[in-house]
Amino acid sequence: MHFIDTHCHLDFEELDDELDLHIRDAASLGITKFVVPGITLAQSKSLLDFKLRYKQCHIAFGLHPYFLAPESGNEMDELCQLAQCHRDKLSAIGECGIDAKCNHLELQQALFTQHIQLANTLALPLIVHHRQSHHLIAQAFKAVKPQYGGVIHAFSGSVQQAKYYADMGFKLGMGGTITYPRAQKTHAVIKALPLTCFVLETDAPSMPLNGFQGQPNLPKRLFDVFEHFCSLRDESKQEIAHQLYSSSCALFSI
């Protein structure tokens, strides 16, 4: 079985000291490809060199809502130029989105719309961050319809919201959250929607699995996410793994 971690921050300093070991550990479990999103302008630029060092990594450019500031409008202009220059190296646009717990909500909404426009221009999928903002994301999608789908990262909404995103051409990113007993709403989504609606992710070094709280999350934990995902489905593990891998490859043109 082969796996793709569709959302992990392998360039973060928490993993830096032993990154080669972490990648080898993941590969021993069949996790051989990774999608590494951008979160700031400077970090997006740095991913170009990171991708050269780690051929198994596929990258995206984006401005994460958490890091936005009043000057981020100018940074978005530069990010668009950077993405257009390096289109052949990109697998997606993001991490972008709307986070109701972060500052500058109006700016977040404006820049998210620009991310959608950029993804449409470059024929790329989106990696979408959300927190208490499904209604605002839906507004943005109504204003500018994403043409190439993407992933709703760390999806934790209702079955109705899940179906809305699936109808818009998006996959639902399933990560460590599903390993917690309290994640009943997400478990219901996994049981209710077709297998084609999902991809797997770790968000390493963030979003630790149940039993590993307080520790940096690791790429190899994707296999644990897979095991929990399988426990909520009726298909065989081989069928589930094949479909998740196929969906991930198709979405990110891997």
mmCIF file of C-alpha atoms in Angstrom:
data_model
loop_
_atom_site.group_PDB
_atom_site.id
_atom_site.type_symbol
_atom_site.label_atom_id
_atom_site.label_comp_id
_atom_site.label_asym_id
_atom_site.label_seq_id
_atom_site.Cartn_x
_atom_site.Cartn_y
_atom_site.Cartn_z
ATOM 1 C CA MET A 1 0.000 0.000 0.000
ATOM 2 C CA HIS A 2 1.140 3.515 -0.825
ATOM 3 C CA PHE A 3 0.190 6.764 0.906
ATOM 4 C CA ILE A 4 0.492 10.520 0.386
ATOM 5 C CA ASP A 5 0.434 12.911 3.324
ATOM 6 C CA THR A 6 -1.571 15.691 1.683
ATOM 7 C CA HIS A 7 -0.813 18.307 4.351
ATOM 8 C CA CYS A 8 2.336 18.444 6.457
ATOM 9 C CA HIS A 9 4.837 21.151 7.365
ATOM 10 C CA LEU A 10 8.043 19.170 7.058
ATOM 11 C CA ASP A 11 10.049 22.386 6.781
ATOM 12 C CA PHE A 12 9.151 23.492 10.325
ATOM 13 C CA GLU A 13 11.951 23.657 12.852
ATOM 14 C CA GLU A 14 10.336 21.097 15.177
ATOM 15 C CA LEU A 15 11.202 18.394 12.627
ATOM 16 C CA ASP A 16 14.420 19.871 11.276
ATOM 17 C CA ASP A 17 16.996 18.010 13.372
ATOM 18 C CA GLU A 18 15.822 14.536 12.365
ATOM 19 C CA LEU A 19 13.843 15.186 9.191
ATOM 20 C CA ASP A 20 15.712 12.582 7.127
ATOM 21 C CA LEU A 21 14.941 9.982 9.798
ATOM 22 C CA HIS A 22 11.281 10.995 9.923
ATOM 23 C CA ILE A 23 10.996 10.663 6.138
ATOM 24 C CA ARG A 24 12.645 7.218 6.234
ATOM 25 C CA ASP A 25 10.338 6.094 9.041
ATOM 26 C CA ALA A 26 7.331 7.205 6.997
ATOM 27 C CA ALA A 27 8.639 5.483 3.847
ATOM 28 C CA SER A 28 8.939 2.195 5.744
ATOM 29 C CA LEU A 29 5.146 2.333 6.158
ATOM 30 C CA GLY A 30 4.474 3.204 2.507
ATOM 31 C CA ILE A 31 4.194 6.962 3.032
ATOM 32 C CA THR A 32 6.398 8.138 0.206
ATOM 33 C CA LYS A 33 5.031 11.512 -0.917
ATOM 34 C CA PHE A 34 4.150 14.703 0.934
ATOM 35 C CA VAL A 35 2.382 17.980 0.162
ATOM 36 C CA VAL A 36 3.983 20.906 2.029
ATOM 37 C CA PRO A 37 1.862 24.086 2.057
ATOM 38 C CA GLY A 38 2.999 27.676 2.198
ATOM 39 C CA ILE A 39 1.994 29.832 5.168
ATOM 40 C CA THR A 40 3.846 33.140 4.632
ATOM 41 C CA LEU A 41 5.520 34.861 1.694
ATOM 42 C CA ALA A 42 9.038 34.232 3.012
ATOM 43 C CA GLN A 43 8.342 30.599 3.867
ATOM 44 C CA SER A 44 6.674 30.014 0.477
ATOM 45 C CA LYS A 45 9.852 31.271 -1.191
ATOM 46 C CA SER A 46 11.961 28.961 0.968
ATOM 47 C CA LEU A 47 9.930 25.953 -0.162
ATOM 48 C CA LEU A 48 11.556 26.199 -3.599
ATOM 49 C CA ASP A 49 14.908 25.183 -2.111
ATOM 50 C CA PHE A 50 13.231 22.693 0.226
ATOM 51 C CA LYS A 51 11.673 20.937 -2.756
ATOM 52 C CA LEU A 52 15.097 20.659 -4.413
ATOM 53 C CA ARG A 53 16.480 18.883 -1.327
ATOM 54 C CA TYR A 54 13.479 16.620 -0.795
ATOM 55 C CA LYS A 55 12.222 15.284 -4.111
ATOM 56 C CA GLN A 56 9.336 13.418 -2.435
ATOM 57 C CA CYS A 57 7.816 16.742 -1.362
ATOM 58 C CA HIS A 58 5.305 18.692 -3.428
ATOM 59 C CA ILE A 59 4.776 22.323 -2.509
ATOM 60 C CA ALA A 60 2.165 25.065 -2.460
ATOM 61 C CA PHE A 61 2.322 28.833 -2.027
ATOM 62 C CA GLY A 62 -0.053 30.626 0.314
ATOM 63 C CA LEU A 63 -0.666 33.089 3.138
ATOM 64 C CA HIS A 64 -2.163 31.417 6.214
ATOM 65 C CA PRO A 65 -4.814 33.500 8.044
ATOM 66 C CA TYR A 66 -2.883 33.209 11.297
ATOM 67 C CA PHE A 67 0.070 35.188 9.927
ATOM 68 C CA LEU A 68 -1.776 37.993 8.155
ATOM 69 C CA ALA A 69 -0.998 41.632 8.914
ATOM 70 C CA PRO A 70 -2.093 44.952 7.380
ATOM 71 C CA GLU A 71 0.798 44.783 4.886
ATOM 72 C CA SER A 72 -0.258 41.326 3.690
ATOM 73 C CA GLY A 73 -2.089 42.821 0.734
ATOM 74 C CA ASN A 74 1.259 43.783 -0.778
ATOM 75 C CA GLU A 75 2.643 40.357 0.095
ATOM 76 C CA MET A 76 -0.265 38.752 -1.760
ATOM 77 C CA ASP A 77 0.666 40.686 -4.890
ATOM 78 C CA GLU A 78 4.223 39.376 -4.624
ATOM 79 C CA LEU A 79 2.983 35.849 -3.906
ATOM 80 C CA CYS A 80 0.909 35.926 -7.098
ATOM 81 C CA GLN A 81 3.946 36.952 -9.135
ATOM 82 C CA LEU A 82 6.058 34.274 -7.458
ATOM 83 C CA ALA A 83 3.458 31.594 -8.167
ATOM 84 C CA GLN A 84 3.167 32.577 -11.796
ATOM 85 C CA CYS A 85 6.947 32.417 -12.209
ATOM 86 C CA HIS A 86 7.163 28.976 -10.585
ATOM 87 C CA ARG A 87 3.898 27.436 -11.747
ATOM 88 C CA ASP A 88 5.684 24.261 -12.901
ATOM 89 C CA LYS A 89 6.941 23.610 -9.351
ATOM 90 C CA LEU A 90 3.582 24.006 -7.609
ATOM 91 C CA SER A 91 0.967 21.376 -6.797
ATOM 92 C CA ALA A 92 -1.536 23.745 -5.147
ATOM 93 C CA ILE A 93 -2.274 27.220 -3.810
ATOM 94 C CA GLY A 94 -2.438 27.479 -0.028
ATOM 95 C CA GLU A 95 -2.545 27.148 2.856
ATOM 96 C CA CYS A 96 -5.177 29.854 2.703
ATOM 97 C CA GLY A 97 -8.629 30.379 4.120
ATOM 98 C CA ILE A 98 -10.614 32.144 6.825
ATOM 99 C CA ASP A 99 -10.190 31.736 10.578
ATOM 100 C CA ALA A 100 -12.778 33.462 12.749
ATOM 101 C CA LYS A 101 -10.440 33.208 15.745
ATOM 102 C CA CYS A 102 -7.718 35.261 14.030
ATOM 103 C CA ASN A 103 -7.442 39.018 13.545
ATOM 104 C CA HIS A 104 -8.100 41.026 10.375
ATOM 105 C CA LEU A 105 -11.227 39.115 9.326
ATOM 106 C CA GLU A 106 -12.100 41.455 6.450
ATOM 107 C CA LEU A 107 -8.539 41.207 5.148
ATOM 108 C CA GLN A 108 -8.697 37.425 5.462
ATOM 109 C CA GLN A 109 -11.834 37.364 3.319
ATOM 110 C CA ALA A 110 -10.329 39.633 0.662
ATOM 111 C CA LEU A 111 -7.078 37.663 0.449
ATOM 112 C CA PHE A 112 -8.859 34.326 0.404
ATOM 113 C CA THR A 113 -10.780 35.488 -2.649
ATOM 114 C CA GLN A 114 -7.464 36.438 -4.259
ATOM 115 C CA HIS A 115 -6.088 32.976 -3.501
ATOM 116 C CA ILE A 116 -9.096 31.453 -5.268
ATOM 117 C CA GLN A 117 -8.546 33.706 -8.264
ATOM 118 C CA LEU A 118 -4.850 32.777 -8.368
ATOM 119 C CA ALA A 119 -5.634 29.063 -8.220
ATOM 120 C CA ASN A 120 -8.129 29.457 -11.062
ATOM 121 C CA THR A 121 -5.620 31.409 -13.149
ATOM 122 C CA LEU A 122 -2.903 28.776 -12.666
ATOM 123 C CA ALA A 123 -5.270 25.781 -12.891
ATOM 124 C CA LEU A 124 -4.322 24.548 -9.418
ATOM 125 C CA PRO A 125 -6.296 23.177 -6.458
ATOM 126 C CA LEU A 126 -6.636 25.035 -3.156
ATOM 127 C CA ILE A 127 -5.580 24.017 0.347
ATOM 128 C CA VAL A 128 -8.196 25.628 2.584
ATOM 129 C CA HIS A 129 -7.883 26.373 6.311
ATOM 130 C CA HIS A 130 -11.091 26.980 8.271
ATOM 131 C CA ARG A 131 -12.138 27.618 11.849
ATOM 132 C CA GLN A 132 -15.681 28.653 12.681
ATOM 133 C CA SER A 133 -15.844 30.023 9.141
ATOM 134 C CA HIS A 134 -17.689 27.584 6.863
ATOM 135 C CA HIS A 135 -20.320 30.246 6.126
ATOM 136 C CA LEU A 136 -17.638 32.783 5.181
ATOM 137 C CA ILE A 137 -15.832 30.282 2.972
ATOM 138 C CA ALA A 138 -19.137 29.527 1.231
ATOM 139 C CA GLN A 139 -19.582 33.269 0.622
ATOM 140 C CA ALA A 140 -16.130 33.425 -0.955
ATOM 141 C CA PHE A 141 -16.876 30.385 -3.125
ATOM 142 C CA LYS A 142 -20.072 32.085 -4.281
ATOM 143 C CA ALA A 143 -18.177 35.255 -5.174
ATOM 144 C CA VAL A 144 -15.393 33.396 -7.017
ATOM 145 C CA LYS A 145 -16.077 29.735 -7.765
ATOM 146 C CA PRO A 146 -12.981 27.520 -7.430
ATOM 147 C CA GLN A 147 -12.499 25.761 -10.744
ATOM 148 C CA TYR A 148 -9.993 23.068 -9.725
ATOM 149 C CA GLY A 149 -11.201 21.924 -6.333
ATOM 150 C CA GLY A 150 -8.787 21.307 -3.508
ATOM 151 C CA VAL A 151 -8.751 20.094 0.082
ATOM 152 C CA ILE A 152 -10.668 21.354 3.087
ATOM 153 C CA HIS A 153 -7.836 20.876 5.559
ATOM 154 C CA ALA A 154 -8.668 19.236 8.907
ATOM 155 C CA PHE A 155 -12.354 19.053 8.089
ATOM 156 C CA SER A 156 -14.539 18.773 11.182
ATOM 157 C CA GLY A 157 -17.944 19.975 10.015
ATOM 158 C CA SER A 158 -21.303 18.318 9.545
ATOM 159 C CA VAL A 159 -22.401 15.807 6.919
ATOM 160 C CA GLN A 160 -24.318 18.610 5.192
ATOM 161 C CA GLN A 161 -21.225 20.829 5.062
ATOM 162 C CA ALA A 162 -19.144 17.896 3.844
ATOM 163 C CA LYS A 163 -21.551 17.256 0.979
ATOM 164 C CA TYR A 164 -21.450 20.943 0.032
ATOM 165 C CA TYR A 165 -17.664 20.867 -0.279
ATOM 166 C CA ALA A 166 -17.726 17.572 -2.155
ATOM 167 C CA ASP A 167 -20.217 19.040 -4.624
ATOM 168 C CA MET A 168 -17.795 21.967 -5.100
ATOM 169 C CA GLY A 169 -15.055 19.512 -6.107
ATOM 170 C CA PHE A 170 -13.182 19.461 -2.802
ATOM 171 C CA LYS A 171 -11.708 16.561 -0.855
ATOM 172 C CA LEU A 172 -12.000 16.440 2.916
ATOM 173 C CA GLY A 173 -8.671 16.248 4.742
ATOM 174 C CA MET A 174 -8.750 13.642 7.509
ATOM 175 C CA GLY A 175 -6.019 13.790 10.154
ATOM 176 C CA GLY A 176 -5.237 13.135 13.788
ATOM 177 C CA THR A 177 -8.550 14.556 14.995
ATOM 178 C CA ILE A 178 -10.353 11.381 13.933
ATOM 179 C CA THR A 179 -8.344 9.345 16.459
ATOM 180 C CA TYR A 180 -10.160 11.046 19.358
ATOM 181 C CA PRO A 181 -13.399 9.493 20.677
ATOM 182 C CA ARG A 182 -14.973 12.968 20.885
ATOM 183 C CA ALA A 183 -14.777 13.397 17.094
ATOM 184 C CA GLN A 184 -18.208 11.847 16.595
ATOM 185 C CA LYS A 185 -19.332 14.427 14.029
ATOM 186 C CA THR A 186 -16.290 13.764 11.833
ATOM 187 C CA HIS A 187 -16.734 10.004 12.269
ATOM 188 C CA ALA A 188 -20.280 10.381 10.952
ATOM 189 C CA VAL A 189 -18.949 12.198 7.873
ATOM 190 C CA ILE A 190 -16.434 9.412 7.185
ATOM 191 C CA LYS A 191 -19.235 6.835 7.331
ATOM 192 C CA ALA A 192 -21.715 8.858 5.261
ATOM 193 C CA LEU A 193 -19.774 10.084 2.220
ATOM 194 C CA PRO A 194 -18.229 8.129 -0.657
ATOM 195 C CA LEU A 195 -14.607 7.071 -0.279
ATOM 196 C CA THR A 196 -13.699 9.337 -3.198
ATOM 197 C CA CYS A 197 -14.393 12.402 -1.024
ATOM 198 C CA PHE A 198 -11.416 11.935 1.310
ATOM 199 C CA VAL A 199 -7.652 12.331 1.535
ATOM 200 C CA LEU A 200 -5.340 11.771 4.513
ATOM 201 C CA GLU A 201 -3.042 14.264 6.235
ATOM 202 C CA THR A 202 -1.027 14.718 9.423
ATOM 203 C CA ASP A 203 -0.423 18.493 9.638
ATOM 204 C CA ALA A 204 2.921 17.445 11.180
ATOM 205 C CA PRO A 205 4.356 18.733 13.454
ATOM 206 C CA SER A 206 0.910 19.968 14.596
ATOM 207 C CA MET A 207 -2.408 18.153 15.230
ATOM 208 C CA PRO A 208 -1.081 15.259 17.378
ATOM 209 C CA LEU A 209 -3.012 12.004 17.473
ATOM 210 C CA ASN A 210 -4.807 10.691 20.530
ATOM 211 C CA GLY A 211 -2.200 9.261 22.880
ATOM 212 C CA PHE A 212 0.550 11.568 21.584
ATOM 213 C CA GLN A 213 -0.675 14.880 23.003
ATOM 214 C CA GLY A 214 2.117 17.307 23.804
ATOM 215 C CA GLN A 215 4.511 15.700 21.314
ATOM 216 C CA PRO A 216 5.413 16.921 17.821
ATOM 217 C CA ASN A 217 3.317 15.069 15.276
ATOM 218 C CA LEU A 218 5.353 12.955 12.855
ATOM 219 C CA PRO A 219 4.865 11.973 9.181
ATOM 220 C CA LYS A 220 4.769 8.259 10.064
ATOM 221 C CA ARG A 221 1.582 8.859 12.078
ATOM 222 C CA LEU A 222 -0.317 9.036 8.776
ATOM 223 C CA PHE A 223 -0.492 5.256 8.946
ATOM 224 C CA ASP A 224 -2.270 5.495 12.319
ATOM 225 C CA VAL A 225 -4.728 7.964 10.793
ATOM 226 C CA PHE A 226 -5.295 5.451 7.994
ATOM 227 C CA GLU A 227 -5.983 2.644 10.495
ATOM 228 C CA HIS A 228 -8.566 4.765 12.316
ATOM 229 C CA PHE A 229 -10.132 5.817 9.028
ATOM 230 C CA CYS A 230 -10.444 2.170 7.957
ATOM 231 C CA SER A 231 -12.189 1.279 11.215
ATOM 232 C CA LEU A 232 -15.037 3.590 10.179
ATOM 233 C CA ARG A 233 -15.448 2.216 6.644
ATOM 234 C CA ASP A 234 -16.788 -1.041 5.190
ATOM 235 C CA GLU A 235 -14.289 -1.438 2.329
ATOM 236 C CA SER A 236 -11.097 -3.468 2.612
ATOM 237 C CA LYS A 237 -7.907 -1.701 3.686
ATOM 238 C CA GLN A 238 -6.407 -2.344 0.253
ATOM 239 C CA GLU A 239 -9.362 -0.720 -1.502
ATOM 240 C CA ILE A 240 -9.326 2.249 0.868
ATOM 241 C CA ALA A 241 -5.576 2.785 0.494
ATOM 242 C CA HIS A 242 -5.773 2.544 -3.293
ATOM 243 C CA GLN A 243 -8.618 5.069 -3.553
ATOM 244 C CA LEU A 244 -7.063 7.564 -1.134
ATOM 245 C CA TYR A 245 -3.753 7.407 -2.989
ATOM 246 C CA SER A 246 -5.438 7.711 -6.378
ATOM 247 C CA SER A 247 -7.546 10.673 -5.258
ATOM 248 C CA SER A 248 -4.505 12.451 -3.839
ATOM 249 C CA CYS A 249 -2.419 11.907 -6.977
ATOM 250 C CA ALA A 250 -5.221 13.118 -9.232
ATOM 251 C CA LEU A 251 -5.963 16.218 -7.170
ATOM 252 C CA PHE A 252 -2.353 17.409 -6.888
ATOM 253 C CA SER A 253 -1.191 16.114 -10.302
ATOM 254 C CA ILE A 254 1.389 13.885 -8.634
#
